[in-house]
């Protein structure tokens, strides 16, 4: 959570660019402007929450192509499209690919700012989620393979006996593994364990029966 | 003077009177019958004189002398009668006649050889007989035996006359029979009377003087009557012959004239129902003989025309009139000819038609020409109407019937106005009349005409005057042009629709690019102004910052204004004045406008703009349109091309000789040869949804600037469109 939120404006029209920068400034957003998508891609990804205001029609790589490029690079900037000449297929494509909004020019500044806010919030949330997953995964990495298996089975709601049956080991052994898992993952209840497993997005182990 | 002298004198006078004209006639015409009549009359006069002498004789010598001389005229009378009968009846037996004359001559010889006379061998005295109050002498004596010879000769004469009369009766005509009865009968009767009375007087059975002159005079009267009526008849015949001769002469002349004029003559004898035909008619009807029966003649006439011709001929005969006719003749070999003919009746003295004289001519050629004309007129695809100078319809063809919905007989004789709507009648009539009066040719003119059901349709009517013996007629050909009109109308409306569509689509494109262009400055303005408001609201009023904002707002406002201005001038196409401008600037402007299109087609546009390009004098909007159209086509052409080939190159160049050019090159399939010719034509398109207007506008705009357009397929694929415009004056832009 180190870097602060940034708004990136990508528009080939200098006066629009300038106006947007001013508006963002008036709303206390940090912003940075680019003449083209290529220019933006050349910049290093921003480490903090970020929002992109992208003009769809641009010479060279256009807005939609930029979106595609970002997805390919697994970057998770939130995009708000602005267009002076939009149409429905264009809009649909952008939204499906995860755009926050699609604003026709001339846009209402307040609306634009709300979009930016929403985009940044999403960015924050998304970043948080990503961080949690990372830490949880780090904890899960401490488990032995057997402990991992036990954790998977127990977190799906199986009783110790069932899990033992499943793994072909003694119920007592399962109990021991389970105690270790709870200890290593620093959880006190099965409910907490389940939530943690979900955060880590561990695929559940499907019982054989 | 007593009655006897008076009567006998009258008799003599009458005979002389009868003889005299025949004497003249016989002298002039040398007719034997008349000569013999004169001889007979003279003999009767002699007999009558001798009888007078006998009656007035006072002595036997005187009486005997007179009686003796009486036989001379009697002989002459017999000769005259025989001669008359012989010549007149032409049926007498000559030997019998000569026998009579011989017998009579012998009595005459005996009469003079043995006095006192033939009748008496001796006259003893005279008796005085009271006759008609006068005392006349009669002989008393011994009858001679020769008297019987005299009576024999009279008998033979009687036989001769009766025989001749009977033969004339048998062999003769009505006239001859009448003649035989009247002349022969009377001669026989009176010879009998004369001979009988003489015999009775000789035998003193009746007491009367000789009066044979009276029966002989009666014979004379009969002969004279017959000769007179003959004369009268001869006169009549002569008269008739004369008139018949002149008529025949006229007919011959007619026939001659007819032959010369290739006209045939024929004549129907009403009484015999036979027809005489001239050579020409025989040729025309293919009839061999000169005289045929009426039925044979009629047999050649076409069955359909036969009854009509018969009716006309019979009517002419009944009314003693004439007729004119045209009919067909069917020859034995099956060929048909048209004959035109006229005929009139020739009547007798009673005014009854005796003959029908007719002329006929072969009118086949005329009829065929008429038929050809009729067929040609009928077959004409346009309606034909012939109008006389009173504006009345004389002839129409089948097409006219169809066009107007009238039957032929409903139109003939009606004024032309029936085919015109009420509101234009006066107008049209004037036109038709003018055409017929001035003979001016009327070129095809459009009229509205009316059908029978009242509906109207547009027609093109061509008028041409025709000079005929009946005066100038106007031939009108009528063509229904409603279909043509409709298709013209359709084409016009389609063109209008296309123009509208192209204007709409142009407007659509213009609005789109206008929107795009305007949105940029508007967005900037709104954004800037909003930012300014926020700064003020937040109390961070930095005058310098606010001023910067305002400057930007004003600049964007100006930009929006310029865009609107340029679009307005685009709309007011044609009224804009040309301005000096750089093609490079126009290209750059257009590049902005077509950017959305390029994006939509995923095309890249490369600009190759020449340095120091001379300026042109042009309407920027028109040149813009040229470029937009060329670029739009370029984008469309590459829809099927792989995306890495979707490039359009726009280059400007100048040749240093006052011509500035723009090249728009695509990487599409290029222009097929088949399309190249017509590429710049209106409505020609290779696109499925194209209007065929784009390149037509390109060419018209470029040509309006005195420039040229061309297209070529470029090496390496794709088409290159060039347009060349004259530079204004060579100054660099």
mmCIF file of C-alpha atoms in Angstrom, chain A residues 11-13 15-16 18-20 22-23 25-28 55 57-59 62 84-85 105-107 109-110 113, chain B residues 512-513 515-516 519-520 522-524 526-528 530-531 534-535 538 540 545 548-549 552 556 559 595-596 599:
data_model
loop_
_atom_site.group_PDB
_atom_site.id
_atom_site.type_symbol
_atom_site.label_atom_id
_atom_site.label_comp_id
_atom_site.label_asym_id
_atom_site.label_seq_id
_atom_site.Cartn_x
_atom_site.Cartn_y
_atom_site.Cartn_z
ATOM 1 C CA UNK A 11 -5.659 11.509 -25.493
ATOM 2 C CA UNK A 12 -4.162 12.770 -28.750
ATOM 3 C CA UNK A 13 -5.951 16.103 -28.493
ATOM 4 C CA UNK A 15 -6.417 20.743 -25.320
ATOM 5 C CA UNK A 16 -8.630 17.939 -24.081
ATOM 6 C CA UNK A 18 -4.907 19.780 -20.707
ATOM 7 C CA UNK A 19 -8.482 20.294 -19.616
ATOM 8 C CA UNK A 20 -8.692 16.813 -18.117
ATOM 9 C CA UNK A 22 -6.844 20.522 -14.756
ATOM 10 C CA UNK A 23 -10.088 18.913 -13.784
ATOM 11 C CA UNK A 25 -6.106 18.451 -10.286
ATOM 12 C CA UNK A 26 -9.136 20.366 -9.038
ATOM 13 C CA UNK A 27 -10.423 17.084 -7.587
ATOM 14 C CA UNK A 28 -7.058 16.444 -5.950
ATOM 15 C CA UNK A 55 -9.721 8.265 -25.823
ATOM 16 C CA UNK A 57 -9.992 7.190 -31.396
ATOM 17 C CA UNK A 58 -6.323 7.791 -31.548
ATOM 18 C CA UNK A 59 -3.806 7.543 -34.296
ATOM 19 C CA UNK A 62 -6.424 3.063 -30.372
ATOM 20 C CA UNK A 84 -16.331 11.514 -29.491
ATOM 21 C CA UNK A 85 -17.517 8.988 -32.035
ATOM 22 C CA UNK A 105 -17.773 13.283 -25.471
ATOM 23 C CA UNK A 106 -18.663 15.863 -24.460
ATOM 24 C CA UNK A 107 -18.804 14.282 -21.014
ATOM 25 C CA UNK A 109 -17.039 16.567 -15.622
ATOM 26 C CA UNK A 110 -18.790 15.390 -12.470
ATOM 27 C CA UNK A 113 -14.827 12.355 -11.752
ATOM 28 C CA UNK B 512 -20.427 12.366 -37.824
ATOM 29 C CA UNK B 513 -17.191 14.113 -38.607
ATOM 30 C CA UNK B 515 -19.695 15.782 -34.174
ATOM 31 C CA UNK B 516 -16.262 14.286 -33.767
ATOM 32 C CA UNK B 519 -16.726 17.172 -29.475
ATOM 33 C CA UNK B 520 -13.037 17.706 -29.016
ATOM 34 C CA UNK B 522 -16.428 21.188 -26.530
ATOM 35 C CA UNK B 523 -15.066 18.542 -24.193
ATOM 36 C CA UNK B 524 -12.026 20.650 -23.607
ATOM 37 C CA UNK B 526 -16.418 22.005 -20.502
ATOM 38 C CA UNK B 527 -13.582 20.259 -18.749
ATOM 39 C CA UNK B 528 -11.554 23.429 -18.346
ATOM 40 C CA UNK B 530 -15.451 22.773 -14.692
ATOM 41 C CA UNK B 531 -11.933 22.633 -13.350
ATOM 42 C CA UNK B 534 -13.802 23.634 -8.701
ATOM 43 C CA UNK B 535 -10.734 25.730 -8.012
ATOM 44 C CA UNK B 538 -12.209 25.147 -3.132
ATOM 45 C CA UNK B 540 -7.783 28.125 -4.266
ATOM 46 C CA UNK B 545 -4.246 29.655 -13.281
ATOM 47 C CA UNK B 548 -4.740 30.039 -18.372
ATOM 48 C CA UNK B 549 -8.009 28.169 -18.180
ATOM 49 C CA UNK B 552 -7.762 27.591 -23.373
ATOM 50 C CA UNK B 556 -11.337 25.817 -28.049
ATOM 51 C CA UNK B 559 -11.739 26.041 -32.887
ATOM 52 C CA UNK B 595 -9.828 9.085 -38.920
ATOM 53 C CA UNK B 596 -12.925 7.360 -37.496
ATOM 54 C CA UNK B 599 -10.239 3.204 -37.386
#
